């Protein structure tokens, strides 16, 4: 029985990922989840009490995976500058990834405190790595620089997500160049 429940839960999370990546948070509704999974709407409520609960669980499941991929890329980089480049590149490289699309849709939406906290915690580990690399490069305000650097990444993510006129590779190279020139101060 428990195995069946966890399969249903997994199917609901998968459906939620698809809905988010197709239509953002507005597309994530209980009727849509029921339709995608073939469950009765009342059954969806047995698993999740609200949309916020679905989003929160997705954050808990997907953010650590996403963060671990970025962290792994950074750990392989030999120098602080290479770590910063890996941080920017790997985040932008994950934009096309279905899990990441859900993460982006979630990040862009109005979140309740619980979901925001989970995202902050997952991001916190990444930002700590960047702060370390920035400090090693002699940045006087490494925490502030890390937040501003993430702002460049977020803007580039949105640019790629929107399917802007530029090729995603151009957006990525421009963001990397801005990040590296900026961190050298």
PDB file of C-alpha atoms in Angstrom:
ATOM      1  CA  UNK A   1       0.000   0.000   0.000  1.00  0.00           C
ATOM      2  CA  UNK A   2       2.714   2.477   0.988  1.00  0.00           C
ATOM      3  CA  UNK A   3       4.548   1.711  -2.256  1.00  0.00           C
ATOM      4  CA  UNK A   4       1.419   2.475  -4.265  1.00  0.00           C
ATOM      5  CA  UNK A   5       0.989   5.775  -2.401  1.00  0.00           C
ATOM      6  CA  UNK A   6       4.544   6.814  -3.103  1.00  0.00           C
ATOM      7  CA  UNK A   7       4.081   5.957  -6.800  1.00  0.00           C
ATOM      8  CA  UNK A   8       0.949   8.123  -6.910  1.00  0.00           C
ATOM      9  CA  UNK A   9       2.809  10.916  -5.136  1.00  0.00           C
ATOM     10  CA  UNK A  10       5.648  10.630  -7.652  1.00  0.00           C
ATOM     11  CA  UNK A  11       3.172  10.748 -10.545  1.00  0.00           C
ATOM     12  CA  UNK A  12       1.577  13.879  -9.061  1.00  0.00           C
ATOM     13  CA  UNK A  13       4.970  15.581  -8.706  1.00  0.00           C
ATOM     14  CA  UNK A  14       5.859  14.653 -12.290  1.00  0.00           C
ATOM     15  CA  UNK A  15       2.569  16.081 -13.506  1.00  0.00           C
ATOM     16  CA  UNK A  16       3.216  19.231 -11.454  1.00  0.00           C
ATOM     17  CA  UNK A  17       6.676  19.604 -13.073  1.00  0.00           C
ATOM     18  CA  UNK A  18       5.146  19.339 -16.552  1.00  0.00           C
ATOM     19  CA  UNK A  19       2.374  21.815 -15.777  1.00  0.00           C
ATOM     20  CA  UNK A  20       4.852  24.293 -14.302  1.00  0.00           C
ATOM     21  CA  UNK A  21       7.234  24.055 -17.218  1.00  0.00           C
ATOM     22  CA  UNK A  22       4.407  24.413 -19.741  1.00  0.00           C
ATOM     23  CA  UNK A  23       2.430  27.204 -18.155  1.00  0.00           C
ATOM     24  CA  UNK A  24       4.084  28.479 -14.996  1.00  0.00           C
ATOM     25  CA  UNK A  25       2.415  28.434 -11.599  1.00  0.00           C
ATOM     26  CA  UNK A  26      -1.009  29.471 -12.959  1.00  0.00           C
ATOM     27  CA  UNK A  27      -1.141  26.138 -14.821  1.00  0.00           C
ATOM     28  CA  UNK A  28      -0.624  24.185 -11.605  1.00  0.00           C
ATOM     29  CA  UNK A  29      -4.184  23.486 -10.439  1.00  0.00           C
ATOM     30  CA  UNK A  30      -5.759  20.489  -8.718  1.00  0.00           C
ATOM     31  CA  UNK A  31      -8.149  19.818 -11.628  1.00  0.00           C
ATOM     32  CA  UNK A  32      -5.163  19.821 -14.012  1.00  0.00           C
ATOM     33  CA  UNK A  33      -3.211  17.486 -11.703  1.00  0.00           C
ATOM     34  CA  UNK A  34      -6.198  15.154 -11.487  1.00  0.00           C
ATOM     35  CA  UNK A  35      -6.574  15.140 -15.270  1.00  0.00           C
ATOM     36  CA  UNK A  36      -2.851  14.494 -15.887  1.00  0.00           C
ATOM     37  CA  UNK A  37      -2.641  11.621 -13.421  1.00  0.00           C
ATOM     38  CA  UNK A  38      -6.091  10.097 -13.961  1.00  0.00           C
ATOM     39  CA  UNK A  39      -6.815  10.484 -10.242  1.00  0.00           C
ATOM     40  CA  UNK A  40     -10.053  11.890  -8.898  1.00  0.00           C
ATOM     41  CA  UNK A  41      -9.682  15.466  -7.694  1.00  0.00           C
ATOM     42  CA  UNK A  42     -10.587  14.341  -4.181  1.00  0.00           C
ATOM     43  CA  UNK A  43      -7.640  11.910  -4.342  1.00  0.00           C
ATOM     44  CA  UNK A  44      -5.262  14.744  -5.158  1.00  0.00           C
ATOM     45  CA  UNK A  45      -6.312  16.380  -1.868  1.00  0.00           C
ATOM     46  CA  UNK A  46      -5.377  13.185  -0.009  1.00  0.00           C
ATOM     47  CA  UNK A  47      -1.765  13.767  -1.064  1.00  0.00           C
ATOM     48  CA  UNK A  48      -1.533  17.547  -0.945  1.00  0.00           C
ATOM     49  CA  UNK A  49      -3.681  19.973   1.008  1.00  0.00           C
ATOM     50  CA  UNK A  50      -2.944  22.926  -1.294  1.00  0.00           C
ATOM     51  CA  UNK A  51      -1.042  24.134  -4.348  1.00  0.00           C
ATOM     52  CA  UNK A  52       1.510  25.610  -1.956  1.00  0.00           C
ATOM     53  CA  UNK A  53       2.059  22.123  -0.505  1.00  0.00           C
ATOM     54  CA  UNK A  54       2.774  20.754  -4.008  1.00  0.00           C
ATOM     55  CA  UNK A  55       5.235  23.575  -4.681  1.00  0.00           C
ATOM     56  CA  UNK A  56       6.890  23.077  -1.305  1.00  0.00           C
ATOM     57  CA  UNK A  57       7.405  19.369  -1.922  1.00  0.00           C
ATOM     58  CA  UNK A  58       8.810  20.046  -5.400  1.00  0.00           C
ATOM     59  CA  UNK A  59      11.253  22.501  -3.830  1.00  0.00           C
ATOM     60  CA  UNK A  60      12.274  19.929  -1.248  1.00  0.00           C
ATOM     61  CA  UNK A  61      12.807  17.266  -3.940  1.00  0.00           C
ATOM     62  CA  UNK A  62      14.175  19.219  -6.917  1.00  0.00           C
ATOM     63  CA  UNK A  63      16.202  22.091  -5.458  1.00  0.00           C
ATOM     64  CA  UNK A  64      18.793  19.913  -3.709  1.00  0.00           C
ATOM     65  CA  UNK A  65      19.332  17.904  -6.936  1.00  0.00           C
ATOM     66  CA  UNK A  66      19.715  21.101  -8.937  1.00  0.00           C
ATOM     67  CA  UNK A  67      22.021  22.648  -6.329  1.00  0.00           C
ATOM     68  CA  UNK A  68      24.147  19.477  -6.167  1.00  0.00           C
ATOM     69  CA  UNK A  69      24.740  19.600  -9.950  1.00  0.00           C
ATOM     70  CA  UNK A  70      25.940  23.203  -9.726  1.00  0.00           C
ATOM     71  CA  UNK A  71      28.056  22.448  -6.670  1.00  0.00           C
ATOM     72  CA  UNK A  72      29.698  19.490  -8.449  1.00  0.00           C
ATOM     73  CA  UNK A  73      30.588  21.707 -11.430  1.00  0.00           C
ATOM     74  CA  UNK A  74      32.106  24.292  -9.074  1.00  0.00           C
ATOM     75  CA  UNK A  75      34.094  21.738  -7.107  1.00  0.00           C
ATOM     76  CA  UNK A  76      35.787  20.538 -10.305  1.00  0.00           C
ATOM     77  CA  UNK A  77      36.902  24.075 -11.158  1.00  0.00           C
ATOM     78  CA  UNK A  78      40.568  24.631 -10.232  1.00  0.00           C
ATOM     79  CA  UNK A  79      40.580  28.407  -9.539  1.00  0.00           C
ATOM     80  CA  UNK A  80      38.195  30.901  -7.911  1.00  0.00           C
ATOM     81  CA  UNK A  81      37.515  32.462 -11.331  1.00  0.00           C
ATOM     82  CA  UNK A  82      36.809  29.054 -12.840  1.00  0.00           C
ATOM     83  CA  UNK A  83      34.424  28.338  -9.927  1.00  0.00           C
ATOM     84  CA  UNK A  84      32.509  31.534 -10.665  1.00  0.00           C
ATOM     85  CA  UNK A  85      32.351  30.671 -14.353  1.00  0.00           C
ATOM     86  CA  UNK A  86      31.099  27.156 -13.491  1.00  0.00           C
ATOM     87  CA  UNK A  87      28.460  28.677 -11.184  1.00  0.00           C
ATOM     88  CA  UNK A  88      27.091  30.885 -13.964  1.00  0.00           C
ATOM     89  CA  UNK A  89      27.397  28.324 -16.778  1.00  0.00           C
ATOM     90  CA  UNK A  90      25.888  25.420 -14.899  1.00  0.00           C
ATOM     91  CA  UNK A  91      22.834  27.412 -13.776  1.00  0.00           C
ATOM     92  CA  UNK A  92      22.221  28.645 -17.318  1.00  0.00           C
ATOM     93  CA  UNK A  93      22.903  25.179 -18.719  1.00  0.00           C
ATOM     94  CA  UNK A  94      20.111  23.768 -16.572  1.00  0.00           C
ATOM     95  CA  UNK A  95      17.492  26.150 -17.989  1.00  0.00           C
ATOM     96  CA  UNK A  96      16.357  23.641 -20.619  1.00  0.00           C
ATOM     97  CA  UNK A  97      16.209  20.816 -18.077  1.00  0.00           C
ATOM     98  CA  UNK A  98      12.633  19.907 -17.174  1.00  0.00           C
ATOM     99  CA  UNK A  99      13.350  19.820 -13.454  1.00  0.00           C
ATOM    100  CA  UNK A 100      15.007  23.178 -13.666  1.00  0.00           C
ATOM    101  CA  UNK A 101      12.088  24.636 -15.628  1.00  0.00           C
ATOM    102  CA  UNK A 102       9.847  23.750 -12.713  1.00  0.00           C
ATOM    103  CA  UNK A 103      12.372  25.305 -10.332  1.00  0.00           C
ATOM    104  CA  UNK A 104      12.445  28.501 -12.424  1.00  0.00           C
ATOM    105  CA  UNK A 105       8.638  28.689 -12.577  1.00  0.00           C
ATOM    106  CA  UNK A 106       8.506  28.229  -8.817  1.00  0.00           C
ATOM    107  CA  UNK A 107      11.208  30.833  -8.167  1.00  0.00           C
ATOM    108  CA  UNK A 108       9.384  33.349 -10.324  1.00  0.00           C
ATOM    109  CA  UNK A 109       6.073  32.915  -8.537  1.00  0.00           C
ATOM    110  CA  UNK A 110       4.460  34.159  -5.376  1.00  0.00           C
ATOM    111  CA  UNK A 111       5.541  31.623  -2.807  1.00  0.00           C
ATOM    112  CA  UNK A 112       4.401  30.998   0.704  1.00  0.00           C
ATOM    113  CA  UNK A 113       6.979  31.287   3.480  1.00  0.00           C
ATOM    114  CA  UNK A 114       7.605  27.528   3.716  1.00  0.00           C
ATOM    115  CA  UNK A 115       8.521  27.158   0.049  1.00  0.00           C
ATOM    116  CA  UNK A 116      10.612  30.337   0.121  1.00  0.00           C
ATOM    117  CA  UNK A 117      12.527  29.007   3.118  1.00  0.00           C
ATOM    118  CA  UNK A 118      13.327  25.732   1.312  1.00  0.00           C
ATOM    119  CA  UNK A 119      14.537  27.608  -1.752  1.00  0.00           C
ATOM    120  CA  UNK A 120      16.635  29.947   0.371  1.00  0.00           C
ATOM    121  CA  UNK A 121      18.219  26.985   2.139  1.00  0.00           C
ATOM    122  CA  UNK A 122      19.093  25.290  -1.171  1.00  0.00           C
ATOM    123  CA  UNK A 123      20.396  28.553  -2.623  1.00  0.00           C
ATOM    124  CA  UNK A 124      22.238  29.325   0.605  1.00  0.00           C
ATOM    125  CA  UNK A 125      24.714  26.485   0.070  1.00  0.00           C
ATOM    126  CA  UNK A 126      25.433  27.671  -3.461  1.00  0.00           C
ATOM    127  CA  UNK A 127      25.792  31.294  -2.449  1.00  0.00           C
ATOM    128  CA  UNK A 128      28.202  30.243   0.328  1.00  0.00           C
ATOM    129  CA  UNK A 129      30.432  28.580  -2.296  1.00  0.00           C
ATOM    130  CA  UNK A 130      30.377  31.711  -4.418  1.00  0.00           C
ATOM    131  CA  UNK A 131      31.103  33.972  -1.437  1.00  0.00           C
ATOM    132  CA  UNK A 132      34.192  31.866  -0.753  1.00  0.00           C
ATOM    133  CA  UNK A 133      35.401  32.152  -4.380  1.00  0.00           C
ATOM    134  CA  UNK A 134      34.749  35.915  -4.402  1.00  0.00           C
ATOM    135  CA  UNK A 135      36.630  36.392  -1.126  1.00  0.00           C
ATOM    136  CA  UNK A 136      39.558  34.418  -2.605  1.00  0.00           C
ATOM    137  CA  UNK A 137      39.589  36.884  -5.512  1.00  0.00           C
ATOM    138  CA  UNK A 138      39.901  39.760  -3.061  1.00  0.00           C
ATOM    139  CA  UNK A 139      36.326  41.092  -3.240  1.00  0.00           C
ATOM    140  CA  UNK A 140      35.855  43.438  -0.296  1.00  0.00           C
ATOM    141  CA  UNK A 141      32.122  42.710  -0.021  1.00  0.00           C
ATOM    142  CA  UNK A 142      31.897  39.054  -1.078  1.00  0.00           C
ATOM    143  CA  UNK A 143      28.328  38.542   0.251  1.00  0.00           C
ATOM    144  CA  UNK A 144      27.009  41.573  -1.591  1.00  0.00           C
ATOM    145  CA  UNK A 145      28.957  40.634  -4.727  1.00  0.00           C
ATOM    146  CA  UNK A 146      27.474  37.111  -4.547  1.00  0.00           C
ATOM    147  CA  UNK A 147      23.919  38.512  -4.455  1.00  0.00           C
ATOM    148  CA  UNK A 148      24.614  40.842  -7.371  1.00  0.00           C
ATOM    149  CA  UNK A 149      26.209  38.005  -9.323  1.00  0.00           C
ATOM    150  CA  UNK A 150      23.090  35.897  -8.729  1.00  0.00           C
ATOM    151  CA  UNK A 151      21.062  38.839 -10.061  1.00  0.00           C
ATOM    152  CA  UNK A 152      22.999  38.638 -13.345  1.00  0.00           C
ATOM    153  CA  UNK A 153      22.350  34.880 -13.480  1.00  0.00           C
ATOM    154  CA  UNK A 154      18.626  35.328 -12.741  1.00  0.00           C
ATOM    155  CA  UNK A 155      18.306  37.972 -15.466  1.00  0.00           C
ATOM    156  CA  UNK A 156      20.067  35.658 -17.941  1.00  0.00           C
ATOM    157  CA  UNK A 157      17.811  32.743 -16.920  1.00  0.00           C
ATOM    158  CA  UNK A 158      14.712  34.881 -17.574  1.00  0.00           C
ATOM    159  CA  UNK A 159      16.137  36.022 -20.906  1.00  0.00           C
ATOM    160  CA  UNK A 160      16.647  32.396 -22.018  1.00  0.00           C
ATOM    161  CA  UNK A 161      13.280  31.298 -20.584  1.00  0.00           C
ATOM    162  CA  UNK A 162      11.450  33.993 -22.523  1.00  0.00           C
ATOM    163  CA  UNK A 163      13.032  32.730 -25.723  1.00  0.00           C
ATOM    164  CA  UNK A 164      14.456  36.207 -26.318  1.00  0.00           C
ATOM    165  CA  UNK A 165      15.894  37.155 -29.698  1.00  0.00           C
ATOM    166  CA  UNK A 166      19.417  36.115 -28.726  1.00  0.00           C
ATOM    167  CA  UNK A 167      20.638  32.565 -28.892  1.00  0.00           C
ATOM    168  CA  UNK A 168      20.891  31.046 -25.359  1.00  0.00           C
ATOM    169  CA  UNK A 169      24.632  30.520 -25.985  1.00  0.00           C
ATOM    170  CA  UNK A 170      25.028  34.274 -26.557  1.00  0.00           C
ATOM    171  CA  UNK A 171      23.131  35.051 -23.345  1.00  0.00           C
ATOM    172  CA  UNK A 172      25.353  32.577 -21.475  1.00  0.00           C
ATOM    173  CA  UNK A 173      28.641  33.937 -22.862  1.00  0.00           C
ATOM    174  CA  UNK A 174      27.580  37.531 -22.118  1.00  0.00           C
ATOM    175  CA  UNK A 175      26.583  36.639 -18.552  1.00  0.00           C
ATOM    176  CA  UNK A 176      29.866  34.777 -17.991  1.00  0.00           C
ATOM    177  CA  UNK A 177      31.878  37.714 -19.386  1.00  0.00           C
ATOM    178  CA  UNK A 178      29.992  40.198 -17.178  1.00  0.00           C
ATOM    179  CA  UNK A 179      30.450  38.007 -14.129  1.00  0.00           C
ATOM    180  CA  UNK A 180      34.180  37.489 -14.652  1.00  0.00           C
ATOM    181  CA  UNK A 181      34.927  41.114 -15.533  1.00  0.00           C
ATOM    182  CA  UNK A 182      32.814  42.257 -12.600  1.00  0.00           C
ATOM    183  CA  UNK A 183      34.411  39.989 -10.021  1.00  0.00           C
ATOM    184  CA  UNK A 184      37.886  41.085 -11.056  1.00  0.00           C
ATOM    185  CA  UNK A 185      36.746  44.540  -9.995  1.00  0.00           C
TER     186      UNK A 185
END
